[in-house]
Short mmCIF file of C-alpha atoms and ligand atoms in Angstrom, two decimals:
data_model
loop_
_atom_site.label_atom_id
_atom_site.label_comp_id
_atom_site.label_asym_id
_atom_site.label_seq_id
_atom_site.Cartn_x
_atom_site.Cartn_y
_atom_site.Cartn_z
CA UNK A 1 46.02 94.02 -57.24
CA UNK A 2 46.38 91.74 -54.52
CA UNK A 3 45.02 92.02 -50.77
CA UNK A 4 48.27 92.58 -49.23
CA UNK A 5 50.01 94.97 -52.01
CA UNK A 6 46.76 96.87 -51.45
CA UNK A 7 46.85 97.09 -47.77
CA UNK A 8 51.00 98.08 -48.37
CA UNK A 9 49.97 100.65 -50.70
CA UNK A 10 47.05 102.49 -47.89
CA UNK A 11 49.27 101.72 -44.63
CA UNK A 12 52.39 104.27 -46.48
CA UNK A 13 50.31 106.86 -48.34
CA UNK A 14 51.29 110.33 -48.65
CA UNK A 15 49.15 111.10 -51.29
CA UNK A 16 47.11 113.98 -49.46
CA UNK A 17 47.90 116.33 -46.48
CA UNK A 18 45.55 113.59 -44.02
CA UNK A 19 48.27 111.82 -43.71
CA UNK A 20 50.12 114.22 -42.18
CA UNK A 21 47.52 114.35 -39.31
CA UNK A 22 47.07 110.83 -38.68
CA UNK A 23 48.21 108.35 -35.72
CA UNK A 24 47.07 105.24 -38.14
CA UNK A 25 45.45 104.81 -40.98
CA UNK A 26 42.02 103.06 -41.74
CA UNK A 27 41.86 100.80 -44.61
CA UNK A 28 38.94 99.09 -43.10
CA UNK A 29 38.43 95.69 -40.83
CA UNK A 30 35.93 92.28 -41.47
CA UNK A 31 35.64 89.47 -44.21
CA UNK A 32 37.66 90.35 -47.30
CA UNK A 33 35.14 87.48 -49.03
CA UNK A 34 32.05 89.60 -47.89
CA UNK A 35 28.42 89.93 -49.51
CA UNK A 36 27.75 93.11 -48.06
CA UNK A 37 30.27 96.22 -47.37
CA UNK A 38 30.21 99.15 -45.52
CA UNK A 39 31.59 102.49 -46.48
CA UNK A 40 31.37 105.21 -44.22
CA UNK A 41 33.05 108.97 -44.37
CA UNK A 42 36.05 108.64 -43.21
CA UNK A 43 38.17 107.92 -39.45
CA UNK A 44 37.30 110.29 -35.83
CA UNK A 45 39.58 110.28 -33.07
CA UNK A 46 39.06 106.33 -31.76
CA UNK A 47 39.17 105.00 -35.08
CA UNK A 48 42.31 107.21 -35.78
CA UNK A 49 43.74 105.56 -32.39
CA UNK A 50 42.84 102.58 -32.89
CA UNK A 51 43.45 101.68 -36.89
CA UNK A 52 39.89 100.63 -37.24
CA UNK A 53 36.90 101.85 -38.33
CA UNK A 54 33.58 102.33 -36.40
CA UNK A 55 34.87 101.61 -32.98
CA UNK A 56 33.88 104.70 -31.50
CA UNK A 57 30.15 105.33 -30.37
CA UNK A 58 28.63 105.41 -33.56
CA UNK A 59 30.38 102.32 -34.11
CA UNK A 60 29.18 100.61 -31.04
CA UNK A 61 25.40 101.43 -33.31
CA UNK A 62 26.44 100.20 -36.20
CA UNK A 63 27.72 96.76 -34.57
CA UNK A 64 24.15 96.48 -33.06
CA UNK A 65 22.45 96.57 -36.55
CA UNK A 66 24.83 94.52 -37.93
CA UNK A 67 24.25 92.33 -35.37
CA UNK A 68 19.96 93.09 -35.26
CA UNK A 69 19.96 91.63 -38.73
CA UNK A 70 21.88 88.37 -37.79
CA UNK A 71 24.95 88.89 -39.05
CA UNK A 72 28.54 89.80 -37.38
CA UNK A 73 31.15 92.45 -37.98
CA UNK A 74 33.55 89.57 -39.16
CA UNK A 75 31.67 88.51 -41.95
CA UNK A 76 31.02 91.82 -43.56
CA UNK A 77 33.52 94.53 -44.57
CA UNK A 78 33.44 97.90 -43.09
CA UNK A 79 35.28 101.03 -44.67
CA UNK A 80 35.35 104.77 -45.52
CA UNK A 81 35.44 106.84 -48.26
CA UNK A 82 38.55 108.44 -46.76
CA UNK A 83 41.54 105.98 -45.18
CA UNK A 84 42.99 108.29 -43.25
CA UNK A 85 41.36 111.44 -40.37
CA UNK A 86 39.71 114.55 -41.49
CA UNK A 87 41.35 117.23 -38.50
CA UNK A 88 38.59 117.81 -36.20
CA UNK A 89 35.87 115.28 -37.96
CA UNK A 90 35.33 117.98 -40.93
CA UNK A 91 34.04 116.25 -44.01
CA UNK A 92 37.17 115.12 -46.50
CA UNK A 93 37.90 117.94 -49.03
CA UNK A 94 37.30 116.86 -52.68
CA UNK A 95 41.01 116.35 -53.64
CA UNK A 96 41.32 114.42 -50.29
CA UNK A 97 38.42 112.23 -51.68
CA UNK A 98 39.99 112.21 -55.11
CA UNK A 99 43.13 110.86 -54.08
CA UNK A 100 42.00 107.83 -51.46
CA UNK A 101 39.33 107.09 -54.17
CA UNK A 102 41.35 104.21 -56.15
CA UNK A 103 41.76 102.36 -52.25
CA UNK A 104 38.19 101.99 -52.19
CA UNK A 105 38.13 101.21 -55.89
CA UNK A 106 40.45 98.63 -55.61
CA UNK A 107 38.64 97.10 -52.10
CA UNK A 108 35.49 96.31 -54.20
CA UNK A 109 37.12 95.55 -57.02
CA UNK A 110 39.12 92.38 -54.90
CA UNK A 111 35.70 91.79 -52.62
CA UNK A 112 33.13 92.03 -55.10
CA UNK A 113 30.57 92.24 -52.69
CA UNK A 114 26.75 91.78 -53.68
CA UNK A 115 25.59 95.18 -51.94
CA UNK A 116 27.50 98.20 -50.82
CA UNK A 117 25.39 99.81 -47.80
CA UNK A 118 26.90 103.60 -47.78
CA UNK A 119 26.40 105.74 -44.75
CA UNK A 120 25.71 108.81 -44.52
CA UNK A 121 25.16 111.89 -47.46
CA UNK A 122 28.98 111.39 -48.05
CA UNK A 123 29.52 108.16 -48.58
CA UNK A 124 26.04 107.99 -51.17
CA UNK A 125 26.94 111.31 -52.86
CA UNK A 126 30.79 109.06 -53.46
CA UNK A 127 28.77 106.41 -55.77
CA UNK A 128 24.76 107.72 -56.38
CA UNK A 129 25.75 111.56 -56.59
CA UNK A 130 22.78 113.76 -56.86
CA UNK A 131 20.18 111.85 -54.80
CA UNK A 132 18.69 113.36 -51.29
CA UNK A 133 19.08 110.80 -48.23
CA UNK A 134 16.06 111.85 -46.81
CA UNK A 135 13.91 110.66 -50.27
CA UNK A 136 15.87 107.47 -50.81
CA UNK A 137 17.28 105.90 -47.38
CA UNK A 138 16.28 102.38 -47.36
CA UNK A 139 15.84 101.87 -50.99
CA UNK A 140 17.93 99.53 -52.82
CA UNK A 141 19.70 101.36 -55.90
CA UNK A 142 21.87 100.99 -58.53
CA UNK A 143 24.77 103.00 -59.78
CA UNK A 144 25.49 104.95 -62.54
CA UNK A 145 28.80 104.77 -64.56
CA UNK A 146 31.77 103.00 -63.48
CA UNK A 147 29.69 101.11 -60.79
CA UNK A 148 26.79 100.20 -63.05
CA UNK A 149 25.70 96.73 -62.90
CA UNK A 150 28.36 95.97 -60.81
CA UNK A 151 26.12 96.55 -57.16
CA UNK A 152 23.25 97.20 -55.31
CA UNK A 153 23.25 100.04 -53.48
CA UNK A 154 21.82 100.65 -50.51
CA UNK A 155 21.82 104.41 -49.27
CA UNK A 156 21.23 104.64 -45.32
CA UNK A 157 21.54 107.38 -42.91
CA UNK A 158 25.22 107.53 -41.12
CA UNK A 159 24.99 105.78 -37.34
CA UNK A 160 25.97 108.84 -35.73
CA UNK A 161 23.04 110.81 -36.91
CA UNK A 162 20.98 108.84 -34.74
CA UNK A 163 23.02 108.86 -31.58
CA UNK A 164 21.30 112.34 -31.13
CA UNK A 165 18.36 111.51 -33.10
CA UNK A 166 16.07 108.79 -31.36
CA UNK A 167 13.72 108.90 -34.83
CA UNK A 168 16.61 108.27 -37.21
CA UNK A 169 17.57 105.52 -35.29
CA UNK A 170 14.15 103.58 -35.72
CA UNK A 171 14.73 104.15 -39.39
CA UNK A 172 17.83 103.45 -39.83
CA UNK A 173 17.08 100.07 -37.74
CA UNK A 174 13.87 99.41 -39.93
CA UNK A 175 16.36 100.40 -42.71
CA UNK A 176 18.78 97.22 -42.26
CA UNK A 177 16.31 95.09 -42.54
CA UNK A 178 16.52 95.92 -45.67
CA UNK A 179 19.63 93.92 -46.15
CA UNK A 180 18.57 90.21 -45.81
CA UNK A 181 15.83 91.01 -47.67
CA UNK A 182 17.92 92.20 -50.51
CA UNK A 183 20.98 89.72 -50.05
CA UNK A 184 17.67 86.58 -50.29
CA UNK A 185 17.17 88.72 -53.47
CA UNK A 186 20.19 88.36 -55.48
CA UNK A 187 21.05 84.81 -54.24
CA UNK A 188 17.24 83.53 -55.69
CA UNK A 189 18.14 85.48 -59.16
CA UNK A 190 21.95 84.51 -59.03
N1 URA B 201 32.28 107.76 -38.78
C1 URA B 201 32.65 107.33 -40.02
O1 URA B 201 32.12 107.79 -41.05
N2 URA B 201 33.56 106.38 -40.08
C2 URA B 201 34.14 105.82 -39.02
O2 URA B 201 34.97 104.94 -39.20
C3 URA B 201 33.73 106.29 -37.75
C4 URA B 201 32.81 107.25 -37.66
#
């Protein structure tokens, strides 16, 4: 599927009650040629405002790692597991996840990036189900099944965590500095 027939297909979807909710939907915002992509849980109230994801406060964190590492918000690509908002932040419901799974199958599949950095316990349970964030945060992984060989994986905890949580948030900025170390990785064995 092509970029734009993709982006069609998330901007009209009605395939679960989200969209009944929303204001806009998310289908996610930088480089569609990216190395290294994002996926998050899904929209709050700014992103759900504003069409974009991570533009809120924990947004505002993650654009300051990005950004700690060298790198910009333009030339990676940031997304969620779920397009569209969960009422009141709650975490997406299975089915909701179920349906807006082939959007995020499809972004990878056109993007191909070299890592996928999920945040949060949602976003890793969506592709490394079955591992604890607190025992593997930081370490580079890959996937089983459909996504094996495909990636590396790199489980971190989700930005907002650490907003209240000054600890997490030295971790999770010792933990992107994982990323040019992995990205110098795959380019020497590529
Ligand atoms: N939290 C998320 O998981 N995603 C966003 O886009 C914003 C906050």
């Amino acid at each position: 599927m092509l970029k734009d027939e993709l982006l069609g297909k998330i901007a009209n979807c009605r395939l679960c009650g989200l969209c009944e909710g929303r204001t806009n939907v998310v289908p996610g915002d930088g480089s569609w040629d990216a190395d290294v992509f994002f996926v998050g849980e899904g929209p709050g109230r700014d992103e759900d405002l504003q069409g974009k994801p991570f533009v809120g406060a924990a947004g505002r964190l993650l654009t300051e790692m990005i950004e700690s590492i060298g790198m910009s918000r333009d030339e990676v690509f940031i997304t969620n597991v779920v397009k569209c908002r969960p009422p009141s932040n709650r975490d997406p419901l299975p089915d909701e996840v179920r349906s807006c799974r082939p959007y995020l199958d499809e972004q990878i599949k056109i993007i191909k990036p070299k890592l996928i950095v999920t945040l949060g316990r949602h976003s890793m349970g969506h592709f490394l189900p079955g591992l604890k964030i607190s025992e593997v945060h930081g370490q580079p992984k890959r996937a089983t099944g459909i996504w094996q060989d495909r990636q590396v994986f790199l489980p971190l905890y989700h930005p907002a965590v650490a907003l209240y949580d000054s600890r997490k948030k030295d971790v999770l900025f010792e933990d992107f500095e994982m990323i040019p170390l992995i990205l110098k990785k795959l380019n020497e064995s590529s």
